[in-house]
Short mmCIF file of C-alpha atoms in Angstrom, two decimals:
data_model
loop_
_atom_site.label_atom_id
_atom_site.label_comp_id
_atom_site.label_asym_id
_atom_site.label_seq_id
_atom_site.Cartn_x
_atom_site.Cartn_y
_atom_site.Cartn_z
CA UNK A 982 0.00 0.00 0.00
CA UNK A 983 1.61 3.29 -1.05
CA UNK A 984 1.95 6.40 1.09
CA UNK A 985 -1.13 8.54 0.38
CA UNK A 986 -1.36 12.28 0.91
CA UNK A 987 -4.25 14.58 0.08
CA UNK A 988 -5.87 17.77 1.33
CA UNK A 989 -8.87 18.12 3.60
CA UNK A 990 -11.94 19.27 1.73
CA UNK A 991 -13.03 21.16 4.84
CA UNK A 992 -9.81 22.79 6.09
CA UNK A 993 -7.58 22.64 2.97
CA UNK A 994 -4.78 21.34 5.23
CA UNK A 995 -2.61 18.47 4.10
CA UNK A 996 -3.77 15.07 5.37
CA UNK A 997 -1.54 12.01 5.33
CA UNK A 998 -4.20 9.45 4.55
CA UNK A 999 -1.78 6.53 4.78
CA UNK A 1000 1.64 7.40 6.22
CA UNK A 1001 4.76 5.30 5.74
CA UNK A 1002 4.15 3.78 9.16
CA UNK A 1003 1.00 3.59 11.24
CA UNK A 1004 0.74 3.55 15.02
CA UNK A 1005 -2.94 2.61 14.93
CA UNK A 1006 -5.07 1.01 12.30
CA UNK A 1007 -6.73 3.29 9.77
CA UNK A 1008 -10.35 2.98 8.66
CA UNK A 1009 -10.83 4.53 5.22
CA UNK A 1010 -14.51 5.02 4.43
CA UNK A 1011 -15.57 5.92 0.90
CA UNK A 1012 -18.65 8.12 1.02
CA UNK A 1013 -20.72 10.46 -1.12
CA UNK A 1014 -22.86 13.41 -0.12
CA UNK A 1015 -25.48 12.07 -2.53
CA UNK A 1016 -25.90 8.62 -1.00
CA UNK A 1017 -28.76 7.65 1.34
CA UNK A 1018 -26.75 4.86 2.97
CA UNK A 1019 -23.89 7.32 3.57
CA UNK A 1020 -26.33 9.56 5.42
CA UNK A 1021 -27.19 6.60 7.65
CA UNK A 1022 -23.61 5.47 8.30
CA UNK A 1023 -22.22 8.97 9.01
CA UNK A 1024 -23.27 9.01 12.70
CA UNK A 1025 -21.61 5.59 13.09
CA UNK A 1026 -18.30 7.07 11.92
CA UNK A 1027 -18.49 9.64 14.67
CA UNK A 1028 -19.09 6.82 17.17
CA UNK A 1029 -16.16 4.77 15.83
CA UNK A 1030 -13.86 7.80 15.89
CA UNK A 1031 -14.83 8.45 19.51
CA UNK A 1032 -14.85 4.89 20.87
CA UNK A 1033 -12.32 2.85 18.85
CA UNK A 1034 -9.08 4.04 20.44
CA UNK A 1035 -7.00 1.75 18.23
CA UNK A 1036 -8.50 3.08 14.99
CA UNK A 1037 -8.21 6.38 13.11
CA UNK A 1038 -11.03 7.22 10.70
CA UNK A 1039 -10.60 9.02 7.36
CA UNK A 1040 -13.46 9.68 4.94
CA UNK A 1041 -12.61 9.43 1.24
CA UNK A 1042 -15.05 11.66 -0.65
CA UNK A 1043 -16.24 9.95 -3.82
CA UNK A 1044 -18.76 12.57 -4.94
CA UNK A 1045 -19.82 16.00 -3.79
CA UNK A 1046 -18.52 19.55 -3.89
CA UNK A 1047 -16.64 21.24 -1.06
CA UNK A 1048 -19.85 23.09 -0.12
CA UNK A 1049 -21.83 19.84 -0.06
CA UNK A 1050 -19.17 18.19 2.13
CA UNK A 1051 -19.12 21.15 4.48
CA UNK A 1052 -22.88 20.87 4.91
CA UNK A 1053 -22.67 17.04 5.25
CA UNK A 1054 -19.96 17.34 7.93
CA UNK A 1055 -21.97 20.02 9.75
CA UNK A 1056 -25.18 18.00 9.64
CA UNK A 1057 -23.47 14.86 10.95
CA UNK A 1058 -20.94 16.61 13.21
CA UNK A 1059 -17.96 15.05 11.40
CA UNK A 1060 -15.56 17.97 11.62
CA UNK A 1061 -13.11 15.98 13.75
CA UNK A 1062 -12.75 13.35 10.99
CA UNK A 1063 -10.54 14.18 7.98
CA UNK A 1064 -12.52 14.23 4.72
CA UNK A 1065 -10.34 14.04 1.61
CA UNK A 1066 -10.82 13.59 -2.13
CA UNK A 1067 -8.78 10.77 -3.66
CA UNK A 1068 -10.32 9.64 -6.94
CA UNK A 1069 -7.52 7.24 -7.84
CA UNK A 1070 -8.13 4.99 -4.87
CA UNK A 1071 -11.57 4.00 -6.13
CA UNK A 1072 -10.11 2.09 -9.06
CA UNK A 1073 -6.96 0.97 -7.23
CA UNK A 1074 -8.91 -0.74 -4.46
CA UNK A 1075 -11.85 -1.83 -6.66
CA UNK A 1076 -14.47 0.25 -4.86
CA UNK A 1077 -17.67 0.23 -6.90
CA UNK A 1078 -20.03 2.14 -4.65
CA UNK A 1079 -20.29 3.86 -1.31
CA UNK A 1080 -20.33 3.58 1.61
CA UNK A 1081 -17.38 1.20 1.43
CA UNK A 1082 -14.75 0.74 4.14
CA UNK A 1083 -11.15 -0.46 4.02
CA UNK A 1084 -9.42 -1.22 7.32
CA UNK A 1085 -5.63 -0.93 7.12
CA UNK A 1086 -3.59 -2.47 9.93
CA UNK A 1087 -0.52 -0.75 11.45
CA UNK A 1088 1.67 -3.03 9.29
CA UNK A 1089 -0.09 -1.33 6.31
CA UNK A 1090 -1.83 -4.50 5.15
CA UNK A 1091 -5.53 -4.43 4.36
CA UNK A 1092 -7.25 -6.38 7.14
CA UNK A 1093 -10.77 -6.33 5.75
CA UNK A 1094 -12.94 -4.31 3.39
CA UNK A 1095 -16.60 -4.21 2.46
CA UNK A 1096 -19.83 -2.26 2.23
CA UNK A 1097 -20.95 -0.56 5.45
CA UNK A 1098 -24.53 0.60 5.10
CA UNK A 1099 -25.26 0.76 8.84
CA UNK A 1100 -23.52 0.92 12.22
CA UNK A 1101 -23.92 -2.85 12.51
CA UNK A 1102 -21.97 -3.38 9.26
CA UNK A 1103 -19.18 -1.12 10.47
CA UNK A 1104 -19.10 -2.87 13.83
CA UNK A 1105 -19.01 -6.29 12.13
CA UNK A 1106 -16.14 -5.19 9.92
CA UNK A 1107 -14.11 -4.01 12.94
CA UNK A 1108 -15.01 -7.11 14.96
CA UNK A 1109 -14.08 -9.41 12.08
CA UNK A 1110 -10.71 -7.69 11.81
CA UNK A 1111 -10.17 -8.04 15.58
CA UNK A 1112 -11.14 -11.73 15.50
CA UNK A 1113 -8.92 -12.39 12.48
CA UNK A 1114 -6.01 -10.69 14.20
CA UNK A 1115 -6.57 -12.82 17.31
CA UNK A 1116 -6.55 -15.99 15.20
CA UNK A 1117 -3.41 -14.90 13.35
CA UNK A 1118 -1.67 -14.16 16.64
CA UNK A 1119 -2.48 -17.66 17.82
CA UNK A 1120 -4.92 -16.37 20.42
CA UNK A 1121 -8.39 -17.71 20.86
CA UNK A 1122 -10.93 -15.51 22.56
CA UNK A 1123 -14.26 -17.01 23.47
CA UNK A 1124 -17.36 -14.85 23.05
CA UNK A 1125 -17.61 -14.46 26.84
CA UNK A 1126 -14.01 -13.28 27.31
CA UNK A 1127 -12.80 -9.75 26.94
CA UNK A 1128 -9.97 -9.05 24.52
CA UNK A 1129 -8.56 -6.36 26.81
#
């Protein structure tokens, strides 16, 4: 996965979408301002950004003007989450539609990706990645045990 740099649609500041090395995993969520499912998943992104301490969230804008994104971010209180435009990644990562999420681990490998139309889908994606990581590390966590 290459180093990816863009600019925030909201602040115009440079955003390192995928740095050379990651401390925490990075959830890249492809969204559009013109997508009903994106409207539904937006509040979930705020929740993930607030509660998943091991995960940074970045929104990749697939469609929508800067004004539309400003209004979208205002409506869903997403100003703490970087929103960037990166058209090339759609084709590179075979993203057909939004909302679509790609979870990149600190080792920069893609852990899991898929459509996330609701909070439950986003939660399942993160849980699947956690469970896969546990299996890869040789750990087995029963449903009644805490991972922490």
